[in-house]
GROMACS .gro file of N, CA and C in nm:
model
  534
    1ASP      N    1   1.884   6.828   2.586
    1ASP     CA    2   1.913   6.955   2.523
    1ASP      C    3   2.046   6.941   2.447
    2THR      N    4   2.045   6.975   2.322
    2THR     CA    5   2.166   6.974   2.241
    2THR      C    6   2.198   7.117   2.201
    3TYR      N    7   2.327   7.153   2.211
    3TYR     CA    8   2.365   7.290   2.178
    3TYR      C    9   2.501   7.290   2.109
    4THR      N   10   2.511   7.363   1.998
    4THR     CA   11   2.637   7.383   1.930
    4THR      C   12   2.690   7.521   1.970
    5TRP      N   13   2.800   7.520   2.045
    5TRP     CA   14   2.857   7.644   2.097
    5TRP      C   15   2.937   7.716   1.989
    6ASN      N   16   3.016   7.641   1.914
    6ASN     CA   17   3.093   7.693   1.803
    6ASN      C   18   3.136   7.573   1.718
    7GLN      N   19   3.223   7.594   1.620
    7GLN     CA   20   3.262   7.483   1.532
    7GLN      C   21   3.347   7.377   1.602
    8HIS      N   22   3.393   7.405   1.724
    8HIS     CA   23   3.477   7.311   1.796
    8HIS      C   24   3.409   7.244   1.916
    9LEU      N   25   3.293   7.292   1.956
    9LEU     CA   26   3.229   7.241   2.078
    9LEU      C   27   3.079   7.223   2.060
   10ARG      N   28   3.036   7.101   2.092
   10ARG     CA   29   2.893   7.069   2.089
   10ARG      C   30   2.862   6.993   2.218
   11THR      N   31   2.748   7.021   2.281
   11THR     CA   32   2.712   6.953   2.406
   11THR      C   33   2.569   6.897   2.397
   12VAL      N   34   2.548   6.796   2.477
   12VAL     CA   35   2.413   6.743   2.496
   12VAL      C   36   2.398   6.715   2.645
   13ALA      N   37   2.282   6.746   2.700
   13ALA     CA   38   2.255   6.725   2.842
   13ALA      C   39   2.108   6.693   2.860
   14GLY      N   40   2.078   6.625   2.969
   14GLY     CA   41   1.938   6.593   2.994
   14GLY      C   42   1.918   6.536   3.133
   15PHE      N   43   1.794   6.506   3.164
   15PHE     CA   44   1.760   6.446   3.292
   15PHE      C   45   1.645   6.349   3.272
   16ARG      N   46   1.628   6.264   3.372
   16ARG     CA   47   1.522   6.164   3.368
   16ARG      C   48   1.468   6.145   3.509
   17LEU      N   49   1.338   6.129   3.519
   17LEU     CA   50   1.272   6.097   3.644
   17LEU      C   51   1.180   5.979   3.614
   18ARG      N   52   1.200   5.867   3.683
   18ARG     CA   53   1.121   5.747   3.657
   18ARG      C   54   1.064   5.695   3.788
   19GLU      N   55   0.936   5.660   3.787
   19GLU     CA   56   0.873   5.600   3.903
   19GLU      C   57   0.824   5.461   3.867
   20GLU      N   58   0.863   5.363   3.950
   20GLU     CA   59   0.814   5.227   3.935
   20GLU      C   60   0.720   5.200   4.050
   21LYS      N   61   0.602   5.147   4.019
   21LYS     CA   62   0.504   5.116   4.122
   21LYS      C   63   0.447   4.978   4.094
   22VAL      N   64   0.437   4.898   4.197
   22VAL     CA   65   0.379   4.765   4.184
   22VAL      C   66   0.278   4.746   4.295
   23GLU      N   67   0.161   4.696   4.259
   23GLU     CA   68   0.062   4.653   4.356
   23GLU      C   69   0.025   4.511   4.319
   24SER      N   70   0.037   4.420   4.415
   24SER     CA   71   0.016   4.279   4.385
   24SER      C   72  -0.022   4.204   4.511
   25GLU      N   73  -0.110   4.107   4.497
   25GLU     CA   74  -0.141   4.021   4.609
   25GLU      C   75  -0.030   3.918   4.632
   26THR      N   76   0.044   3.887   4.527
   26THR     CA   77   0.142   3.779   4.533
   26THR      C   78   0.284   3.828   4.557
   27TYR      N   79   0.324   3.935   4.492
   27TYR     CA   80   0.464   3.976   4.493
   27TYR      C   81   0.489   4.100   4.578
   28LEU      N   82   0.610   4.110   4.628
   28LEU     CA   83   0.665   4.230   4.691
   28LEU      C   84   0.585   4.278   4.812
   29ASP      N   85   0.533   4.185   4.887
   29ASP     CA   86   0.457   4.217   5.008
   29ASP      C   87   0.339   4.310   4.978
   30GLY      N   88   0.288   4.302   4.857
   30GLY     CA   89   0.170   4.380   4.820
   30GLY      C   90   0.197   4.510   4.749
   31ARG      N   91   0.304   4.578   4.786
   31ARG     CA   92   0.332   4.709   4.726
   31ARG      C   93   0.482   4.731   4.713
   32PHE      N   94   0.519   4.804   4.609
   32PHE     CA   95   0.659   4.844   4.591
   32PHE      C   96   0.658   4.974   4.513
   33GLN      N   97   0.744   5.066   4.552
   33GLN     CA   98   0.758   5.192   4.482
   33GLN      C   99   0.904   5.233   4.485
   34ASN      N  100   0.954   5.279   4.370
   34ASN     CA  101   1.092   5.324   4.360
   34ASN      C  102   1.097   5.441   4.263
   35VAL      N  103   1.162   5.548   4.302
   35VAL     CA  104   1.180   5.665   4.216
   35VAL      C  105   1.328   5.676   4.182
   36THR      N  106   1.357   5.688   4.052
   36THR     CA  107   1.494   5.702   4.003
   36THR      C  108   1.509   5.839   3.939
   37ARG      N  109   1.620   5.906   3.975
   37ARG     CA  110   1.652   6.037   3.920
   37ARG      C  111   1.788   6.028   3.852
   38SER      N  112   1.802   6.086   3.734
   38SER     CA  113   1.933   6.086   3.669
   38SER      C  114   1.953   6.213   3.587
   39ILE      N  115   2.081   6.248   3.575
   39ILE     CA  116   2.125   6.365   3.497
   39ILE      C  117   2.243   6.319   3.413
   40PHE      N  118   2.252   6.364   3.288
   40PHE     CA  119   2.365   6.327   3.205
   40PHE      C  120   2.410   6.446   3.121
   41GLY      N  121   2.536   6.440   3.079
   41GLY     CA  122   2.591   6.544   2.992
   41GLY      C  123   2.707   6.488   2.911
   42ASN      N  124   2.727   6.542   2.792
   42ASN     CA  125   2.837   6.501   2.706
   42ASN      C  126   2.885   6.623   2.628
   43ALA      N  127   3.016   6.633   2.615
   43ALA     CA  128   3.075   6.740   2.534
   43ALA      C  129   3.157   6.676   2.422
   44GLU      N  130   3.134   6.721   2.301
   44GLU     CA  131   3.213   6.677   2.187
   44GLU      C  132   3.306   6.793   2.151
   45ILE      N  133   3.437   6.768   2.159
   45ILE     CA  134   3.537   6.872   2.137
   45ILE      C  135   3.617   6.836   2.013
   46LYS      N  136   3.608   6.921   1.913
   46LYS     CA  137   3.683   6.899   1.790
   46LYS      C  138   3.821   6.963   1.808
   47ILE      N  139   3.921   6.878   1.833
   47ILE     CA  140   4.056   6.927   1.862
   47ILE      C  141   4.122   6.977   1.733
   48THR      N  142   4.118   6.895   1.630
   48THR     CA  143   4.163   6.931   1.494
   48THR      C  144   4.063   6.870   1.397
   49GLU      N  145   4.087   6.881   1.269
   49GLU     CA  146   3.999   6.819   1.170
   49GLU      C  147   3.993   6.668   1.187
   50ASP      N  148   4.104   6.609   1.230
   50ASP     CA  149   4.111   6.463   1.239
   50ASP      C  150   4.090   6.406   1.379
   51TRP      N  151   4.097   6.488   1.482
   51TRP     CA  152   4.088   6.440   1.620
   51TRP      C  153   3.966   6.502   1.690
   52VAL      N  154   3.882   6.414   1.747
   52VAL     CA  155   3.763   6.459   1.820
   52VAL      C  156   3.759   6.384   1.954
   53ALA      N  157   3.733   6.458   2.061
   53ALA     CA  158   3.720   6.398   2.194
   53ALA      C  159   3.576   6.409   2.242
   54ASN      N  160   3.531   6.307   2.311
   54ASN     CA  161   3.399   6.309   2.376
   54ASN      C  162   3.420   6.285   2.524
   55LEU      N  163   3.366   6.374   2.606
   55LEU     CA  164   3.374   6.364   2.751
   55LEU      C  165   3.231   6.364   2.805
   56GLY      N  166   3.195   6.259   2.875
   56GLY     CA  167   3.059   6.249   2.925
   56GLY      C  168   3.054   6.200   3.068
   57VAL      N  169   2.942   6.228   3.133
   57VAL     CA  170   2.920   6.181   3.269
   57VAL      C  171   2.770   6.169   3.291
   58SER      N  172   2.732   6.069   3.371
   58SER     CA  173   2.593   6.059   3.413
   58SER      C  174   2.591   6.033   3.563
   59TRP      N  175   2.486   6.077   3.627
   59TRP     CA  176   2.465   6.057   3.770
   59TRP      C  177   2.325   6.000   3.788
   60GLU      N  178   2.311   5.899   3.874
   60GLU     CA  179   2.180   5.840   3.898
   60GLU      C  180   2.164   5.808   4.046
   61ASP      N  181   2.042   5.823   4.093
   61ASP     CA  182   2.009   5.795   4.232
   61ASP      C  183   1.869   5.736   4.236
   62ASP      N  184   1.847   5.639   4.326
   62ASP     CA  185   1.712   5.587   4.344
   62ASP      C  186   1.686   5.564   4.493
   63ASP      N  187   1.566   5.523   4.524
   63ASP     CA  188   1.525   5.511   4.664
   63ASP      C  189   1.586   5.390   4.735
   64TYR      N  190   1.639   5.291   4.662
   64TYR     CA  191   1.683   5.168   4.725
   64TYR      C  192   1.833   5.145   4.725
   65THR      N  193   1.907   5.204   4.632
   65THR     CA  194   2.051   5.181   4.627
   65THR      C  195   2.124   5.314   4.631
   66ASP      N  196   2.254   5.307   4.649
   66ASP     CA  197   2.334   5.429   4.655
   66ASP      C  198   2.337   5.497   4.519
   67ASP      N  199   2.363   5.626   4.520
   67ASP     CA  200   2.378   5.697   4.393
   67ASP      C  201   2.513   5.662   4.331
   68PHE      N  202   2.527   5.688   4.201
   68PHE     CA  203   2.653   5.658   4.133
   68PHE      C  204   2.674   5.759   4.021
   69THR      N  205   2.801   5.774   3.987
   69THR     CA  206   2.844   5.858   3.876
   69THR      C  207   2.916   5.768   3.777
   70ALA      N  208   2.886   5.785   3.648
   70ALA     CA  209   2.947   5.702   3.544
   70ALA      C  210   3.011   5.791   3.438
   71PRO      N  211   3.145   5.792   3.430
   71PRO     CA  212   3.213   5.874   3.330
   71PRO      C  213   3.234   5.798   3.198
   72ARG      N  214   3.257   5.873   3.091
   72ARG     CA  215   3.291   5.816   2.960
   72ARG      C  216   3.386   5.913   2.891
   73VAL      N  217   3.497   5.858   2.839
   73VAL     CA  218   3.596   5.936   2.764
   73VAL      C  219   3.624   5.863   2.634
   74ALA      N  220   3.618   5.936   2.524
   74ALA     CA  221   3.647   5.875   2.394
   74ALA      C  222   3.734   5.970   2.312
   75ILE      N  223   3.833   5.913   2.245
   75ILE     CA  224   3.917   5.987   2.151
   75ILE      C  225   3.894   5.923   2.013
   76ASN      N  226   3.857   6.006   1.917
   76ASN     CA  227   3.828   5.957   1.782
   76ASN      C  228   3.929   6.016   1.684
   77ARG      N  229   3.989   5.930   1.605
   77ARG     CA  230   4.085   5.973   1.501
   77ARG      C  231   4.021   5.942   1.366
   78HIS      N  232   3.985   6.047   1.294
   78HIS     CA  233   3.927   6.032   1.160
   78HIS      C  234   4.038   6.000   1.062
   79LEU      N  235   4.028   5.882   0.998
   79LEU     CA  236   4.131   5.838   0.904
   79LEU      C  237   4.096   5.877   0.761
   80GLY      N  238   3.984   5.931   0.741
   80GLY     CA  239   3.936   5.974   0.609
   80GLY      C  240   3.791   6.017   0.627
   81ASN      N  241   3.723   6.043   0.516
   81ASN     CA  242   3.584   6.088   0.526
   81ASN      C  243   3.492   5.983   0.586
   82ASN      N  244   3.523   5.856   0.566
   82ASN     CA  245   3.433   5.750   0.607
   82ASN      C  246   3.495   5.648   0.703
   83GLN      N  247   3.604   5.684   0.772
   83GLN     CA  248   3.672   5.590   0.862
   83GLN      C  249   3.712   5.659   0.992
   84VAL      N  250   3.691   5.587   1.103
   84VAL     CA  251   3.725   5.642   1.234
   84VAL      C  252   3.787   5.531   1.319
   85LEU      N  253   3.894   5.566   1.388
   85LEU     CA  254   3.955   5.479   1.489
   85LEU      C  255   3.918   5.539   1.624
   86ARG      N  256   3.863   5.457   1.716
   86ARG     CA  257   3.815   5.509   1.843
   86ARG      C  258   3.884   5.439   1.960
   87LEU      N  259   3.920   5.516   2.061
   87LEU     CA  260   3.968   5.465   2.190
   87LEU      C  261   3.868   5.514   2.294
   88ILE      N  262   3.811   5.420   2.372
   88ILE     CA  263   3.703   5.456   2.463
   88ILE      C  264   3.725   5.392   2.599
   89TYR      N  265   3.703   5.470   2.704
   89TYR     CA  266   3.696   5.418   2.840
   89TYR      C  267   3.562   5.465   2.898
   90SER      N  268   3.490   5.373   2.960
   90SER     CA  269   3.364   5.413   3.022
   90SER      C  270   3.338   5.328   3.145
   91GLU      N  271   3.254   5.381   3.230
   91GLU     CA  272   3.207   5.309   3.348
   91GLU      C  273   3.055   5.313   3.346
   92ALA      N  274   2.997   5.206   3.396
   92ALA     CA  275   2.852   5.197   3.405
   92ALA      C  276   2.818   5.109   3.524
   93VAL      N  277   2.691   5.098   3.554
   93VAL     CA  278   2.647   5.012   3.662
   93VAL      C  279   2.525   4.933   3.617
   94ARG      N  280   2.505   4.820   3.683
   94ARG     CA  281   2.380   4.746   3.670
   94ARG      C  282   2.313   4.753   3.805
   95SER      N  283   2.199   4.815   3.809
   95SER     CA  284   2.126   4.828   3.935
   95SER      C  285   2.045   4.702   3.961
   96PRO      N  286   2.031   4.663   4.087
   96PRO     CA  287   1.947   4.548   4.120
   96PRO      C  288   1.802   4.575   4.079
   97ASN      N  289   1.733   4.473   4.031
   97ASN     CA  290   1.592   4.493   3.997
   97ASN      C  291   1.506   4.474   4.122
   98ILE      N  292   1.378   4.501   4.112
   98ILE     CA  293   1.292   4.502   4.230
   98ILE      C  294   1.280   4.365   4.295
   99PHE      N  295   1.290   4.257   4.217
   99PHE     CA  296   1.281   4.124   4.278
   99PHE      C  297   1.410   4.086   4.350
  100GLU      N  298   1.523   4.140   4.309
  100GLU     CA  299   1.647   4.115   4.381
  100GLU      C  300   1.649   4.190   4.514
  101ILE      N  301   1.581   4.303   4.519
  101ILE     CA  302   1.579   4.384   4.641
  101ILE      C  303   1.468   4.338   4.736
  102GLU      N  304   1.349   4.320   4.684
  102GLU     CA  305   1.231   4.290   4.766
  102GLU      C  306   1.157   4.167   4.711
  103GLY      N  307   1.225   4.057   4.692
  103GLY     CA  308   1.168   3.944   4.620
  103GLY      C  309   1.076   3.851   4.694
  104GLN      N  310   1.008   3.896   4.796
  104GLN     CA  311   0.922   3.805   4.868
  104GLN      C  312   0.791   3.780   4.792
  105GLN      N  313   0.737   3.661   4.811
  105GLN     CA  314   0.612   3.624   4.746
  105GLN      C  315   0.518   3.567   4.851
  106LEU      N  316   0.390   3.598   4.838
  106LEU     CA  317   0.285   3.541   4.923
  106LEU      C  318   0.177   3.487   4.830
  107TYR      N  319   0.134   3.365   4.856
  107TYR     CA  320   0.026   3.307   4.777
  107TYR      C  321  -0.099   3.306   4.862
  108ARG      N  322  -0.205   3.369   4.815
  108ARG     CA  323  -0.332   3.373   4.886
  108ARG      C  324  -0.426   3.273   4.820
  109LEU      N  325  -0.465   3.173   4.899
  109LEU     CA  326  -0.555   3.069   4.850
  109LEU      C  327  -0.695   3.102   4.899
  110ARG      N  328  -0.794   3.101   4.809
  110ARG     CA  329  -0.933   3.134   4.844
  110ARG      C  330  -1.021   3.011   4.824
  111ASN      N  331  -1.134   3.012   4.894
  111ASN     CA  332  -1.232   2.903   4.885
  111ASN      C  333  -1.165   2.769   4.913
  112VAL      N  334  -1.089   2.765   5.020
  112VAL     CA  335  -1.014   2.645   5.056
  112VAL      C  336  -1.109   2.540   5.112
  113GLU      N  337  -1.099   2.418   5.064
  113GLU     CA  338  -1.176   2.306   5.116
  113GLU      C  339  -1.078   2.212   5.186
  114TYR      N  340  -1.111   2.174   5.308
  114TYR     CA  341  -1.022   2.092   5.388
  114TYR      C  342  -1.071   1.948   5.389
  115SER      N  343  -0.978   1.857   5.397
  115SER     CA  344  -1.014   1.715   5.407
  115SER      C  345  -1.072   1.687   5.545
  116ALA      N  346  -1.144   1.577   5.554
  116ALA     CA  347  -1.203   1.537   5.682
  116ALA      C  348  -1.096   1.513   5.788
  117LEU      N  349  -0.980   1.461   5.746
  117LEU     CA  350  -0.870   1.436   5.840
  117LEU      C  351  -0.817   1.568   5.896
  118TRP      N  352  -0.799   1.668   5.810
  118TRP     CA  353  -0.749   1.798   5.855
  118TRP      C  354  -0.851   1.864   5.947
  119GLN      N  355  -0.980   1.854   5.914
  119GLN     CA  356  -1.084   1.912   5.999
  119GLN      C  357  -1.087   1.844   6.136
  120ALA      N  358  -1.068   1.713   6.138
  120ALA     CA  359  -1.067   1.641   6.265
  120ALA      C  360  -0.947   1.683   6.349
  121LEU      N  361  -0.829   1.701   6.284
  121LEU     CA  362  -0.708   1.744   6.354
  121LEU      C  363  -0.728   1.883   6.411
  122ALA      N  364  -0.786   1.973   6.333
  122ALA     CA  365  -0.806   2.112   6.377
  122ALA      C  366  -0.908   2.120   6.489
  123SER      N  367  -1.010   2.036   6.485
  123SER     CA  368  -1.110   2.042   6.591
  123SER      C  369  -1.059   1.981   6.721
  124SER      N  370  -0.960   1.890   6.712
  124SER     CA  371  -0.906   1.829   6.834
  124SER      C  372  -0.791   1.909   6.895
  125ASP      N  373  -0.729   1.998   6.817
  125ASP     CA  374  -0.617   2.078   6.867
  125ASP      C  375  -0.646   2.225   6.839
  126PRO      N  376  -0.666   2.307   6.943
  126PRO     CA  377  -0.701   2.448   6.922
  126PRO      C  378  -0.594   2.527   6.845
  127ASN      N  379  -0.470   2.480   6.843
  127ASN     CA  380  -0.365   2.550   6.767
  127ASN      C  381  -0.389   2.545   6.616
  128TYR      N  382  -0.462   2.442   6.571
  128TYR     CA  383  -0.488   2.430   6.427
  128TYR      C  384  -0.619   2.497   6.385
  129ALA      N  385  -0.705   2.532   6.479
  129ALA     CA  386  -0.835   2.589   6.446
  129ALA      C  387  -0.827   2.714   6.357
  130PRO      N  388  -0.735   2.809   6.381
  130PRO     CA  389  -0.730   2.927   6.294
  130PRO      C  390  -0.697   2.892   6.148
  131LEU      N  391  -0.640   2.774   6.124
  131LEU     CA  392  -0.605   2.737   5.987
  131LEU      C  393  -0.726   2.693   5.906
  132LEU      N  394  -0.841   2.677   5.968
  132LEU     CA  395  -0.960   2.634   5.896
  132LEU      C  396  -1.041   2.752   5.843
  133GLU      N  397  -0.974   2.855   5.798
  133GLU     CA  398  -1.043   2.971   5.742
  133GLU      C  399  -1.070   2.947   5.595
  134ASP      N  400  -1.152   3.036   5.538
  134ASP     CA  401  -1.191   3.025   5.398
  134ASP      C  402  -1.076   3.059   5.303
  135SER      N  403  -0.974   3.129   5.353
  135SER     CA  404  -0.858   3.164   5.269
  135SER      C  405  -0.731   3.151   5.352
  136LEU      N  406  -0.621   3.125   5.283
  136LEU     CA  407  -0.492   3.109   5.348
  136LEU      C  408  -0.388   3.195   5.278
  137THR      N  409  -0.291   3.242   5.354
  137THR     CA  410  -0.177   3.312   5.296
  137THR      C  411  -0.055   3.225   5.321
  138VAL      N  412   0.009   3.185   5.214
  138VAL     CA  413   0.124   3.095   5.224
  138VAL      C  414   0.248   3.170   5.179
  139PRO      N  415   0.345   3.196   5.268
  139PRO     CA  416   0.467   3.265   5.224
  139PRO      C  417   0.556   3.171   5.142
  140GLN      N  418   0.612   3.223   5.038
  140GLN     CA  419   0.708   3.150   4.956
  140GLN      C  420   0.845   3.211   4.982
  141VAL      N  421   0.938   3.133   5.030
  141VAL     CA  422   1.070   3.185   5.062
  141VAL      C  423   1.149   3.204   4.933
  142GLU      N  424   1.197   3.323   4.912
  142GLU     CA  425   1.278   3.356   4.794
  142GLU      C  426   1.406   3.422   4.843
  143LYS      N  427   1.511   3.410   4.767
  143LYS     CA  428   1.635   3.478   4.802
  143LYS      C  429   1.626   3.623   4.755
  144PHE      N  430   1.638   3.715   4.847
  144PHE     CA  431   1.644   3.856   4.814
  144PHE      C  432   1.727   3.926   4.920
  145SER      N  433   1.772   4.046   4.886
  145SER     CA  434   1.857   4.118   4.978
  145SER      C  435   1.837   4.268   4.963
  146PRO      N  436   1.775   4.332   5.061
  146PRO     CA  437   1.758   4.477   5.053
  146PRO      C  438   1.890   4.553   5.061
  147GLU      N  439   2.001   4.486   5.096
  147GLU     CA  440   2.130   4.553   5.107
  147GLU      C  441   2.209   4.550   4.976
  148LEU      N  442   2.150   4.499   4.868
  148LEU     CA  443   2.222   4.492   4.742
  148LEU      C  444   2.263   4.630   4.693
  149SER      N  445   2.375   4.635   4.624
  149SER     CA  446   2.422   4.759   4.565
  149SER      C  447   2.443   4.737   4.416
  150HIS      N  448   2.489   4.841   4.350
  150HIS     CA  449   2.512   4.835   4.205
  150HIS      C  450   2.632   4.746   4.173
  151GLU      N  451   2.629   4.685   4.056
  151GLU     CA  452   2.747   4.618   4.003
  151GLU      C  453   2.818   4.718   3.913
  152LYS      N  454   2.944   4.745   3.938
  152LYS     CA  455   3.017   4.843   3.860
  152LYS      C  456   3.083   4.774   3.740
  153ILE      N  457   3.071   4.836   3.624
  153ILE     CA  458   3.127   4.782   3.500
  153ILE      C  459   3.225   4.884   3.444
  154ARG      N  460   3.347   4.840   3.419
  154ARG     CA  461   3.448   4.926   3.355
  154ARG      C  462   3.474   4.869   3.216
  155SER      N  463   3.475   4.954   3.116
  155SER     CA  464   3.490   4.907   2.979
  155SER      C  465   3.603   4.983   2.910
  156HIS      N  466   3.692   4.908   2.843
  156HIS     CA  467   3.800   4.963   2.762
  156HIS      C  468   3.777   4.914   2.620
  157GLU      N  469   3.786   5.003   2.521
  157GLU     CA  470   3.753   4.964   2.385
  157GLU      C  471   3.844   5.033   2.284
  158ILE      N  472   3.885   4.957   2.185
  158ILE     CA  473   3.951   5.011   2.065
  158ILE      C  474   3.863   4.963   1.950
  159SER      N  475   3.822   5.055   1.864
  159SER     CA  476   3.735   5.014   1.755
  159SER      C  477   3.767   5.089   1.626
  160TYR      N  478   3.726   5.027   1.519
  160TYR     CA  479   3.742   5.085   1.385
  160TYR      C  480   3.605   5.084   1.320
  161PHE      N  481   3.563   5.200   1.269
  161PHE     CA  482   3.433   5.213   1.202
  161PHE      C  483   3.456   5.269   1.063
  162ALA      N  484   3.386   5.210   0.966
  162ALA     CA  485   3.399   5.258   0.827
  162ALA      C  486   3.266   5.244   0.755
  163LEU      N  487   3.237   5.342   0.669
  163LEU     CA  488   3.126   5.334   0.575
  163LEU      C  489   3.186   5.295   0.441
  164LEU      N  490   3.140   5.185   0.386
  164LEU     CA  491   3.193   5.134   0.260
  164LEU      C  492   3.086   5.135   0.152
  165MET      N  493   3.128   5.129   0.029
  165MET     CA  494   3.037   5.125  -0.086
  165MET      C  495   2.935   5.238  -0.079
  166ASP      N  496   2.985   5.360  -0.069
  166ASP     CA  497   2.902   5.481  -0.062
  166ASP      C  498   2.798   5.474   0.050
  167GLY      N  499   2.836   5.416   0.162
  167GLY     CA  500   2.747   5.410   0.278
  167GLY      C  501   2.652   5.293   0.278
  168ALA      N  502   2.654   5.207   0.178
  168ALA     CA  503   2.564   5.092   0.172
  168ALA      C  504   2.604   4.984   0.273
  169LEU      N  505   2.730   4.985   0.316
  169LEU     CA  506   2.780   4.885   0.410
  169LEU      C  507   2.854   4.956   0.523
  170GLN      N  508   2.824   4.915   0.646
  170GLN     CA  509   2.893   4.967   0.762
  170GLN      C  510   2.979   4.857   0.823
  171LEU      N  511   3.102   4.892   0.856
  171LEU     CA  512   3.192   4.798   0.921
  171LEU      C  513   3.228   4.856   1.058
  172ASP      N  514   3.204   4.779   1.163
  172ASP     CA  515   3.234   4.825   1.299
  172ASP      C  516   3.304   4.709   1.371
  173VAL      N  517   3.435   4.719   1.385
  173VAL     CA  518   3.517   4.614   1.447
  173VAL      C  519   3.563   4.666   1.583
  174LYS      N  520   3.541   4.585   1.688
  174LYS     CA  521   3.576   4.628   1.823
  174LYS      C  522   3.658   4.522   1.895
  175VAL      N  523   3.754   4.568   1.970
  175VAL     CA  524   3.826   4.487   2.066
  175VAL      C  525   3.801   4.556   2.201
  176PHE      N  526   3.744   4.482   2.293
  176PHE     CA  527   3.707   4.546   2.419
  176PHE      C  528   3.728   4.451   2.536
  177ARG      N  529   3.733   4.512   2.654
  177ARG     CA  530   3.740   4.437   2.778
  177ARG      C  531   3.647   4.503   2.876
  178ASP      N  532   3.552   4.426   2.927
  178ASP     CA  533   3.457   4.477   3.027
  178ASP      C  534   3.486   4.408   3.159
   0.00000   0.00000   0.00000
């Protein structure tokens, strides 16, 4: 939702609901489901003709990791009709993906044919007899961690933006630290 309150204040806000579902014989122990909820908002405040501030925040939560809030603050100094100097601070996160959280794999082998040696071993030792089935499930060990959390990213930026040659060329120069 975007709304212009007056000539000095404009806001945008919204929400998102996302569901991830996986069904697989091989990955994620057969099933995986994760629901992510997020809300965001930003206010653009025109302080003077030449100075504009942007204040924003987003909040996100999902079924597997902790919720987080990510702020963003920007001060823009208009140097002319087509030039802006920007100072920006923001925070963000990188959430673990489903394989980092639940990365187990199982391989199901069907129509398995056993060698005569394996059949002889299984028939002589009752512990091996259950392995002579028509299909096998073989676990594949993968590194995963259900305790993973978000990686927090802090970003500081100074940038210069200009439209040149009647807007035919855009120049965007940034110095940043993440």
